[in-house]
mmCIF file with all atom_site columns, C-alpha atoms in Angstrom:
data_model
loop_
_atom_site.group_PDB
_atom_site.id
_atom_site.type_symbol
_atom_site.label_atom_id
_atom_site.label_alt_id
_atom_site.label_comp_id
_atom_site.label_asym_id
_atom_site.label_entity_id
_atom_site.label_seq_id
_atom_site.pdbx_PDB_ins_code
_atom_site.Cartn_x
_atom_site.Cartn_y
_atom_site.Cartn_z
_atom_site.occupancy
_atom_site.B_iso_or_equiv
_atom_site.pdbx_formal_charge
_atom_site.auth_seq_id
_atom_site.auth_comp_id
_atom_site.auth_asym_id
_atom_site.auth_atom_id
_atom_site.pdbx_PDB_model_num
ATOM 1   C CA . UNK C 1 1   ? -15.333 -2.291  105.391 1.00 60.00 ? 22  UNK C CA 1
ATOM 2   C CA . UNK C 1 2   ? -16.421 0.596   103.729 1.00 77.00 ? 23  UNK C CA 1
ATOM 3   C CA . UNK C 1 3   ? -20.079 -0.516  102.940 1.00 88.00 ? 24  UNK C CA 1
ATOM 4   C CA . UNK C 1 4   ? -22.323 -3.598  104.692 1.00 86.00 ? 25  UNK C CA 1
ATOM 5   C CA . UNK C 1 5   ? -21.823 -6.825  103.333 1.00 85.00 ? 26  UNK C CA 1
ATOM 6   C CA . UNK C 1 6   ? -25.033 -6.703  101.559 1.00 90.00 ? 27  UNK C CA 1
ATOM 7   C CA . UNK C 1 7   ? -24.192 -3.512  99.656  1.00 93.00 ? 28  UNK C CA 1
ATOM 8   C CA . UNK C 1 8   ? -20.560 -4.926  98.558  1.00 94.00 ? 29  UNK C CA 1
ATOM 9   C CA . UNK C 1 9   ? -22.409 -8.219  97.623  1.00 94.00 ? 30  UNK C CA 1
ATOM 10  C CA . UNK C 1 10  ? -24.674 -6.118  95.496  1.00 96.00 ? 31  UNK C CA 1
ATOM 11  C CA . UNK C 1 11  ? -21.924 -3.753  93.715  1.00 97.00 ? 32  UNK C CA 1
ATOM 12  C CA . UNK C 1 12  ? -20.164 -7.185  92.623  1.00 97.00 ? 33  UNK C CA 1
ATOM 13  C CA . UNK C 1 13  ? -23.382 -8.485  91.004  1.00 97.00 ? 34  UNK C CA 1
ATOM 14  C CA . UNK C 1 14  ? -23.451 -5.271  89.331  1.00 98.00 ? 35  UNK C CA 1
ATOM 15  C CA . UNK C 1 15  ? -20.032 -5.368  88.337  1.00 97.00 ? 36  UNK C CA 1
ATOM 16  C CA . UNK C 1 16  ? -20.484 -8.875  86.940  1.00 97.00 ? 37  UNK C CA 1
ATOM 17  C CA . UNK C 1 17  ? -23.534 -8.065  85.343  1.00 98.00 ? 38  UNK C CA 1
ATOM 18  C CA . UNK C 1 18  ? -21.796 -5.018  83.657  1.00 97.00 ? 39  UNK C CA 1
ATOM 19  C CA . UNK C 1 19  ? -18.885 -6.921  82.600  1.00 96.00 ? 40  UNK C CA 1
ATOM 20  C CA . UNK C 1 20  ? -21.056 -9.820  81.057  1.00 97.00 ? 41  UNK C CA 1
ATOM 21  C CA . UNK C 1 21  ? -21.630 -8.019  77.660  1.00 94.00 ? 42  UNK C CA 1
ATOM 22  C CA . UNK C 1 22  ? -20.503 -5.594  75.450  1.00 89.00 ? 43  UNK C CA 1
ATOM 23  C CA . UNK C 1 23  ? -18.819 -3.032  75.524  1.00 83.00 ? 44  UNK C CA 1
ATOM 24  C CA . UNK C 1 24  ? -17.105 -4.550  78.793  1.00 89.00 ? 45  UNK C CA 1
ATOM 25  C CA . UNK C 1 25  ? -16.418 -7.526  76.710  1.00 89.00 ? 46  UNK C CA 1
ATOM 26  C CA . UNK C 1 26  ? -15.923 -8.718  73.116  1.00 88.00 ? 47  UNK C CA 1
ATOM 27  C CA . UNK C 1 27  ? -18.784 -11.850 73.318  1.00 93.00 ? 48  UNK C CA 1
ATOM 28  C CA . UNK C 1 28  ? -22.042 -11.772 74.867  1.00 96.00 ? 49  UNK C CA 1
ATOM 29  C CA . UNK C 1 29  ? -21.485 -13.636 78.267  1.00 96.00 ? 50  UNK C CA 1
ATOM 30  C CA . UNK C 1 30  ? -25.765 -14.123 79.090  1.00 98.00 ? 51  UNK C CA 1
ATOM 31  C CA . UNK C 1 31  ? -26.655 -15.093 75.450  1.00 98.00 ? 52  UNK C CA 1
ATOM 32  C CA . UNK C 1 32  ? -29.198 -17.605 76.689  1.00 98.00 ? 53  UNK C CA 1
ATOM 33  C CA . UNK C 1 33  ? -31.317 -18.478 79.758  1.00 97.00 ? 54  UNK C CA 1
ATOM 34  C CA . UNK C 1 34  ? -28.939 -21.430 80.892  1.00 97.00 ? 55  UNK C CA 1
ATOM 35  C CA . UNK C 1 35  ? -26.027 -18.799 81.334  1.00 97.00 ? 56  UNK C CA 1
ATOM 36  C CA . UNK C 1 36  ? -28.432 -16.222 82.958  1.00 98.00 ? 57  UNK C CA 1
ATOM 37  C CA . UNK C 1 37  ? -29.229 -19.042 85.355  1.00 97.00 ? 58  UNK C CA 1
ATOM 38  C CA . UNK C 1 38  ? -25.315 -19.722 85.817  1.00 97.00 ? 59  UNK C CA 1
ATOM 39  C CA . UNK C 1 39  ? -25.451 -15.810 86.526  1.00 98.00 ? 60  UNK C CA 1
ATOM 40  C CA . UNK C 1 40  ? -28.051 -16.335 89.383  1.00 97.00 ? 61  UNK C CA 1
ATOM 41  C CA . UNK C 1 41  ? -26.468 -19.606 90.686  1.00 95.00 ? 62  UNK C CA 1
ATOM 42  C CA . UNK C 1 42  ? -23.045 -17.983 91.088  1.00 96.00 ? 63  UNK C CA 1
ATOM 43  C CA . UNK C 1 43  ? -23.972 -14.711 92.569  1.00 95.00 ? 64  UNK C CA 1
ATOM 44  C CA . UNK C 1 44  ? -26.334 -16.192 94.896  1.00 90.00 ? 65  UNK C CA 1
ATOM 45  C CA . UNK C 1 45  ? -29.325 -14.388 94.179  1.00 92.00 ? 66  UNK C CA 1
ATOM 46  C CA . UNK C 1 46  ? -32.072 -15.538 96.186  1.00 84.00 ? 67  UNK C CA 1
ATOM 47  C CA . UNK C 1 47  ? -36.071 -16.151 94.942  1.00 84.00 ? 68  UNK C CA 1
ATOM 48  C CA . UNK C 1 48  ? -34.889 -15.681 91.436  1.00 84.00 ? 69  UNK C CA 1
ATOM 49  C CA . UNK C 1 49  ? -36.227 -18.656 89.798  1.00 81.00 ? 70  UNK C CA 1
ATOM 50  C CA . UNK C 1 50  ? -38.379 -19.815 86.529  1.00 91.00 ? 71  UNK C CA 1
ATOM 51  C CA . UNK C 1 51  ? -36.426 -17.564 84.449  1.00 96.00 ? 72  UNK C CA 1
ATOM 52  C CA . UNK C 1 52  ? -38.043 -16.888 81.243  1.00 96.00 ? 73  UNK C CA 1
ATOM 53  C CA . UNK C 1 53  ? -37.191 -14.876 77.672  1.00 97.00 ? 74  UNK C CA 1
ATOM 54  C CA . UNK C 1 54  ? -38.432 -11.561 79.108  1.00 97.00 ? 75  UNK C CA 1
ATOM 55  C CA . UNK C 1 55  ? -36.216 -12.002 82.078  1.00 97.00 ? 76  UNK C CA 1
ATOM 56  C CA . UNK C 1 56  ? -32.985 -12.074 79.692  1.00 98.00 ? 77  UNK C CA 1
ATOM 57  C CA . UNK C 1 57  ? -33.995 -9.047  77.670  1.00 98.00 ? 78  UNK C CA 1
ATOM 58  C CA . UNK C 1 58  ? -34.890 -6.992  80.405  1.00 98.00 ? 79  UNK C CA 1
ATOM 59  C CA . UNK C 1 59  ? -31.543 -8.166  82.520  1.00 98.00 ? 80  UNK C CA 1
ATOM 60  C CA . UNK C 1 60  ? -29.805 -7.000  79.083  1.00 98.00 ? 81  UNK C CA 1
ATOM 61  C CA . UNK C 1 61  ? -31.470 -3.575  78.894  1.00 97.00 ? 82  UNK C CA 1
ATOM 62  C CA . UNK C 1 62  ? -30.824 -3.132  82.616  1.00 98.00 ? 83  UNK C CA 1
ATOM 63  C CA . UNK C 1 63  ? -27.260 -4.135  82.358  1.00 98.00 ? 84  UNK C CA 1
ATOM 64  C CA . UNK C 1 64  ? -27.126 -1.249  79.512  1.00 96.00 ? 85  UNK C CA 1
ATOM 65  C CA . UNK C 1 65  ? -28.187 1.084   82.111  1.00 96.00 ? 86  UNK C CA 1
ATOM 66  C CA . UNK C 1 66  ? -25.907 0.401   84.806  1.00 97.00 ? 87  UNK C CA 1
ATOM 67  C CA . UNK C 1 67  ? -22.954 0.542   82.485  1.00 96.00 ? 88  UNK C CA 1
ATOM 68  C CA . UNK C 1 68  ? -24.019 4.213   81.724  1.00 95.00 ? 89  UNK C CA 1
ATOM 69  C CA . UNK C 1 69  ? -23.682 4.932   85.420  1.00 96.00 ? 90  UNK C CA 1
ATOM 70  C CA . UNK C 1 70  ? -19.994 3.947   85.772  1.00 95.00 ? 91  UNK C CA 1
ATOM 71  C CA . UNK C 1 71  ? -19.282 5.820   82.330  1.00 93.00 ? 92  UNK C CA 1
ATOM 72  C CA . UNK C 1 72  ? -20.915 8.845   84.119  1.00 92.00 ? 93  UNK C CA 1
ATOM 73  C CA . UNK C 1 73  ? -18.792 8.250   87.193  1.00 83.00 ? 94  UNK C CA 1
ATOM 74  C CA . UNK C 1 74  ? -17.289 11.851  86.608  1.00 89.00 ? 95  UNK C CA 1
ATOM 75  C CA . UNK C 1 75  ? -20.711 13.381  86.594  1.00 94.00 ? 96  UNK C CA 1
ATOM 76  C CA . UNK C 1 76  ? -22.167 13.152  89.869  1.00 95.00 ? 97  UNK C CA 1
ATOM 77  C CA . UNK C 1 77  ? -25.822 14.674  88.755  1.00 97.00 ? 98  UNK C CA 1
ATOM 78  C CA . UNK C 1 78  ? -25.698 12.151  85.604  1.00 97.00 ? 99  UNK C CA 1
ATOM 79  C CA . UNK C 1 79  ? -25.014 9.467   87.748  1.00 96.00 ? 100 UNK C CA 1
ATOM 80  C CA . UNK C 1 80  ? -27.695 10.343  90.621  1.00 97.00 ? 101 UNK C CA 1
ATOM 81  C CA . UNK C 1 81  ? -30.330 10.784  87.578  1.00 97.00 ? 102 UNK C CA 1
ATOM 82  C CA . UNK C 1 82  ? -29.472 7.287   86.087  1.00 97.00 ? 103 UNK C CA 1
ATOM 83  C CA . UNK C 1 83  ? -29.550 5.313   89.489  1.00 97.00 ? 104 UNK C CA 1
ATOM 84  C CA . UNK C 1 84  ? -32.840 7.233   90.353  1.00 97.00 ? 105 UNK C CA 1
ATOM 85  C CA . UNK C 1 85  ? -34.435 6.031   87.134  1.00 97.00 ? 106 UNK C CA 1
ATOM 86  C CA . UNK C 1 86  ? -33.193 2.261   87.678  1.00 97.00 ? 107 UNK C CA 1
ATOM 87  C CA . UNK C 1 87  ? -34.350 2.676   91.374  1.00 96.00 ? 108 UNK C CA 1
ATOM 88  C CA . UNK C 1 88  ? -37.959 4.209   90.017  1.00 95.00 ? 109 UNK C CA 1
ATOM 89  C CA . UNK C 1 89  ? -38.435 1.241   87.690  1.00 94.00 ? 110 UNK C CA 1
ATOM 90  C CA . UNK C 1 90  ? -37.803 -1.447  90.454  1.00 92.00 ? 111 UNK C CA 1
ATOM 91  C CA . UNK C 1 91  ? -40.622 -2.708  92.580  1.00 85.00 ? 112 UNK C CA 1
ATOM 92  C CA . UNK C 1 92  ? -38.840 -1.876  95.793  1.00 90.00 ? 113 UNK C CA 1
ATOM 93  C CA . UNK C 1 93  ? -40.184 -3.493  99.189  1.00 90.00 ? 114 UNK C CA 1
ATOM 94  C CA . UNK C 1 94  ? -37.330 -3.203  101.792 1.00 92.00 ? 115 UNK C CA 1
ATOM 95  C CA . UNK C 1 95  ? -37.810 -6.221  104.652 1.00 88.00 ? 116 UNK C CA 1
ATOM 96  C CA . UNK C 1 96  ? -35.542 -7.880  106.744 1.00 91.00 ? 117 UNK C CA 1
ATOM 97  C CA . UNK C 1 97  ? -35.096 -12.016 105.946 1.00 86.00 ? 118 UNK C CA 1
ATOM 98  C CA . UNK C 1 98  ? -32.992 -14.642 107.155 1.00 86.00 ? 119 UNK C CA 1
ATOM 99  C CA . UNK C 1 99  ? -33.098 -17.547 103.999 1.00 77.00 ? 120 UNK C CA 1
ATOM 100 C CA . UNK C 1 100 ? -30.262 -19.795 103.127 1.00 74.00 ? 121 UNK C CA 1
ATOM 101 C CA . UNK C 1 101 ? -28.290 -19.841 106.303 1.00 76.00 ? 122 UNK C CA 1
ATOM 102 C CA . UNK C 1 102 ? -27.625 -16.363 106.146 1.00 75.00 ? 123 UNK C CA 1
ATOM 103 C CA . UNK C 1 103 ? -28.256 -14.090 109.453 1.00 83.00 ? 124 UNK C CA 1
ATOM 104 C CA . UNK C 1 104 ? -30.606 -11.165 109.137 1.00 86.00 ? 125 UNK C CA 1
ATOM 105 C CA . UNK C 1 105 ? -30.389 -8.756  106.235 1.00 84.00 ? 126 UNK C CA 1
ATOM 106 C CA . UNK C 1 106 ? -32.002 -6.230  104.180 1.00 86.00 ? 127 UNK C CA 1
ATOM 107 C CA . UNK C 1 107 ? -33.807 -7.291  100.741 1.00 89.00 ? 128 UNK C CA 1
ATOM 108 C CA . UNK C 1 108 ? -35.080 -4.325  98.813  1.00 92.00 ? 129 UNK C CA 1
ATOM 109 C CA . UNK C 1 109 ? -36.924 -6.248  95.610  1.00 92.00 ? 130 UNK C CA 1
ATOM 110 C CA . UNK C 1 110 ? -40.388 -7.133  96.372  1.00 90.00 ? 131 UNK C CA 1
ATOM 111 C CA . UNK C 1 111 ? -41.671 -10.556 96.688  1.00 89.00 ? 132 UNK C CA 1
ATOM 112 C CA . UNK C 1 112 ? -41.945 -12.311 93.592  1.00 89.00 ? 133 UNK C CA 1
ATOM 113 C CA . UNK C 1 113 ? -39.887 -9.793  91.595  1.00 92.00 ? 134 UNK C CA 1
ATOM 114 C CA . UNK C 1 114 ? -38.578 -10.694 88.052  1.00 95.00 ? 135 UNK C CA 1
ATOM 115 C CA . UNK C 1 115 ? -35.045 -10.755 87.874  1.00 97.00 ? 136 UNK C CA 1
ATOM 116 C CA . UNK C 1 116 ? -34.481 -7.622  86.286  1.00 97.00 ? 137 UNK C CA 1
ATOM 117 C CA . UNK C 1 117 ? -36.434 -5.927  89.026  1.00 96.00 ? 138 UNK C CA 1
ATOM 118 C CA . UNK C 1 118 ? -34.564 -7.787  91.592  1.00 96.00 ? 139 UNK C CA 1
ATOM 119 C CA . UNK C 1 119 ? -31.320 -6.610  90.255  1.00 97.00 ? 140 UNK C CA 1
ATOM 120 C CA . UNK C 1 120 ? -32.435 -2.924  89.655  1.00 97.00 ? 141 UNK C CA 1
ATOM 121 C CA . UNK C 1 121 ? -33.573 -2.856  93.176  1.00 97.00 ? 142 UNK C CA 1
ATOM 122 C CA . UNK C 1 122 ? -30.545 -4.442  95.029  1.00 96.00 ? 143 UNK C CA 1
ATOM 123 C CA . UNK C 1 123 ? -28.057 -2.851  92.416  1.00 97.00 ? 144 UNK C CA 1
ATOM 124 C CA . UNK C 1 124 ? -29.553 0.521   92.475  1.00 97.00 ? 145 UNK C CA 1
ATOM 125 C CA . UNK C 1 125 ? -29.873 0.926   95.940  1.00 97.00 ? 146 UNK C CA 1
ATOM 126 C CA . UNK C 1 126 ? -26.123 -0.533  96.518  1.00 97.00 ? 147 UNK C CA 1
ATOM 127 C CA . UNK C 1 127 ? -25.209 2.619   94.018  1.00 98.00 ? 148 UNK C CA 1
ATOM 128 C CA . UNK C 1 128 ? -27.186 4.856   95.744  1.00 97.00 ? 149 UNK C CA 1
ATOM 129 C CA . UNK C 1 129 ? -25.279 4.126   98.686  1.00 96.00 ? 150 UNK C CA 1
ATOM 130 C CA . UNK C 1 130 ? -22.079 4.750   96.977  1.00 96.00 ? 151 UNK C CA 1
ATOM 131 C CA . UNK C 1 131 ? -23.435 8.344   96.291  1.00 95.00 ? 152 UNK C CA 1
ATOM 132 C CA . UNK C 1 132 ? -24.696 8.883   99.564  1.00 95.00 ? 153 UNK C CA 1
ATOM 133 C CA . UNK C 1 133 ? -21.701 8.161   101.030 1.00 95.00 ? 154 UNK C CA 1
ATOM 134 C CA . UNK C 1 134 ? -19.983 10.645  98.552  1.00 94.00 ? 155 UNK C CA 1
ATOM 135 C CA . UNK C 1 135 ? -17.876 7.681   97.154  1.00 94.00 ? 156 UNK C CA 1
ATOM 136 C CA . UNK C 1 136 ? -18.979 7.849   93.446  1.00 94.00 ? 157 UNK C CA 1
ATOM 137 C CA . UNK C 1 137 ? -15.188 7.974   92.332  1.00 92.00 ? 158 UNK C CA 1
ATOM 138 C CA . UNK C 1 138 ? -15.309 4.338   93.500  1.00 94.00 ? 159 UNK C CA 1
ATOM 139 C CA . UNK C 1 139 ? -17.126 3.355   90.287  1.00 95.00 ? 160 UNK C CA 1
ATOM 140 C CA . UNK C 1 140 ? -14.454 3.045   87.623  1.00 93.00 ? 161 UNK C CA 1
ATOM 141 C CA . UNK C 1 141 ? -13.766 1.736   84.100  1.00 93.00 ? 162 UNK C CA 1
ATOM 142 C CA . UNK C 1 142 ? -10.743 -0.387  84.025  1.00 92.00 ? 163 UNK C CA 1
ATOM 143 C CA . UNK C 1 143 ? -7.517  1.612   83.106  1.00 89.00 ? 164 UNK C CA 1
ATOM 144 C CA . UNK C 1 144 ? -5.922  -0.722  81.186  1.00 89.00 ? 165 UNK C CA 1
ATOM 145 C CA . UNK C 1 145 ? -5.919  0.833   77.386  1.00 88.00 ? 166 UNK C CA 1
ATOM 146 C CA . UNK C 1 146 ? -7.858  -2.087  75.745  1.00 85.00 ? 167 UNK C CA 1
ATOM 147 C CA . UNK C 1 147 ? -10.194 -2.884  78.304  1.00 90.00 ? 168 UNK C CA 1
ATOM 148 C CA . UNK C 1 148 ? -13.369 -1.540  79.176  1.00 90.00 ? 169 UNK C CA 1
ATOM 149 C CA . UNK C 1 149 ? -14.494 -3.960  82.199  1.00 93.00 ? 170 UNK C CA 1
ATOM 150 C CA . UNK C 1 150 ? -15.782 -1.929  85.299  1.00 95.00 ? 171 UNK C CA 1
ATOM 151 C CA . UNK C 1 151 ? -14.778 -2.116  88.818  1.00 95.00 ? 172 UNK C CA 1
ATOM 152 C CA . UNK C 1 152 ? -15.832 -0.727  92.308  1.00 95.00 ? 173 UNK C CA 1
ATOM 153 C CA . UNK C 1 153 ? -12.429 0.215   94.303  1.00 94.00 ? 174 UNK C CA 1
ATOM 154 C CA . UNK C 1 154 ? -13.246 -1.097  97.633  1.00 92.00 ? 175 UNK C CA 1
ATOM 155 C CA . UNK C 1 155 ? -9.595  -0.785  98.543  1.00 89.00 ? 176 UNK C CA 1
ATOM 156 C CA . UNK C 1 156 ? -8.946  1.536   101.518 1.00 87.00 ? 177 UNK C CA 1
ATOM 157 C CA . UNK C 1 157 ? -6.689  3.756   99.873  1.00 86.00 ? 178 UNK C CA 1
ATOM 158 C CA . UNK C 1 158 ? -8.620  3.840   96.544  1.00 83.00 ? 179 UNK C CA 1
ATOM 159 C CA . UNK C 1 159 ? -5.777  2.548   94.649  1.00 82.00 ? 180 UNK C CA 1
ATOM 160 C CA . UNK C 1 160 ? -7.327  -0.123  92.410  1.00 85.00 ? 181 UNK C CA 1
ATOM 161 C CA . UNK C 1 161 ? -6.983  0.714   88.617  1.00 83.00 ? 182 UNK C CA 1
ATOM 162 C CA . UNK C 1 162 ? -7.398  -2.515  87.041  1.00 87.00 ? 183 UNK C CA 1
ATOM 163 C CA . UNK C 1 163 ? -10.536 -4.748  86.813  1.00 86.00 ? 184 UNK C CA 1
ATOM 164 C CA . UNK C 1 164 ? -8.432  -7.930  87.878  1.00 75.00 ? 185 UNK C CA 1
ATOM 165 C CA . UNK C 1 165 ? -4.654  -7.781  88.933  1.00 54.00 ? 186 UNK C CA 1
ATOM 166 C CA . UNK C 1 166 ? -3.936  -11.111 87.140  1.00 61.00 ? 187 UNK C CA 1
ATOM 167 C CA . UNK C 1 167 ? -5.105  -10.023 83.668  1.00 73.00 ? 188 UNK C CA 1
ATOM 168 C CA . UNK C 1 168 ? -5.137  -6.082  83.216  1.00 84.00 ? 189 UNK C CA 1
ATOM 169 C CA . UNK C 1 169 ? -3.191  -5.193  86.250  1.00 66.00 ? 190 UNK C CA 1
ATOM 170 C CA . UNK C 1 170 ? -0.265  -7.999  85.717  1.00 65.00 ? 191 UNK C CA 1
ATOM 171 C CA . UNK C 1 171 ? -0.036  -6.853  81.904  1.00 65.00 ? 192 UNK C CA 1
ATOM 172 C CA . UNK C 1 172 ? 0.354   -3.103  82.581  1.00 64.00 ? 193 UNK C CA 1
ATOM 173 C CA . UNK C 1 173 ? 2.905   -3.641  85.245  1.00 64.00 ? 194 UNK C CA 1
ATOM 174 C CA . UNK C 1 174 ? 4.742   -5.733  82.912  1.00 70.00 ? 195 UNK C CA 1
ATOM 175 C CA . UNK C 1 175 ? 4.415   -3.140  80.207  1.00 58.00 ? 196 UNK C CA 1
ATOM 176 C CA . UNK C 1 176 ? 5.835   -0.713  82.273  1.00 62.00 ? 197 UNK C CA 1
ATOM 177 C CA . UNK C 1 177 ? 8.701   -2.646  83.499  1.00 65.00 ? 198 UNK C CA 1
ATOM 178 C CA . UNK C 1 178 ? 9.539   -3.320  79.707  1.00 70.00 ? 199 UNK C CA 1
ATOM 179 C CA . UNK C 1 179 ? 9.194   0.348   78.938  1.00 67.00 ? 200 UNK C CA 1
ATOM 180 C CA . UNK C 1 180 ? 11.550  1.163   82.129  1.00 75.00 ? 201 UNK C CA 1
ATOM 181 C CA . UNK C 1 181 ? 14.090  -1.538  80.708  1.00 76.00 ? 202 UNK C CA 1
ATOM 182 C CA . UNK C 1 182 ? 14.228  -0.148  77.090  1.00 72.00 ? 203 UNK C CA 1
ATOM 183 C CA . UNK C 1 183 ? 14.660  3.459   78.732  1.00 76.00 ? 204 UNK C CA 1
ATOM 184 C CA . UNK C 1 184 ? 17.520  2.531   80.866  1.00 76.00 ? 205 UNK C CA 1
ATOM 185 C CA . UNK C 1 185 ? 19.216  0.619   78.046  1.00 81.00 ? 206 UNK C CA 1
ATOM 186 C CA . UNK C 1 186 ? 19.147  3.617   75.511  1.00 79.00 ? 207 UNK C CA 1
ATOM 187 C CA . UNK C 1 187 ? 20.742  5.997   78.029  1.00 72.00 ? 208 UNK C CA 1
#
């Protein structure tokens, strides 16, 4: 494991959040409070309750800012500036906790924080750990030509190129195979 379980979990939540809206997808995946609540439930976000319209709009704004971090992954200084801005705007209050049958772990969001602050604190710190470990190149945009989804490559040899091996990865491998077959039959 490259990062702690909590950091990897926060990074996956960042990826899920960024991939929930344009330009990563053609349709908004978080159009209303019900879908936002499903996002919270699916990602096991603790202390995120009583969501309202302000939470939805603030989460959309945060999502756009986090997407900028992935687009700036080739420019470390820009990525650092973007991550520091996200962290600065989140109320951060590090504390140890052992809730919901999870062993002791660290939370960075302040108690009672709204959802976007929660996501900004946890996701911002996780992204900061990536940069502090000099692993910025693990933040990527899918290499499929028609895909803008993001991913965090946590593979040991840094070989992950596609957001999902079952869709983009499989599609690109099939296209490469067919191109090789065409090339060999024309020879």
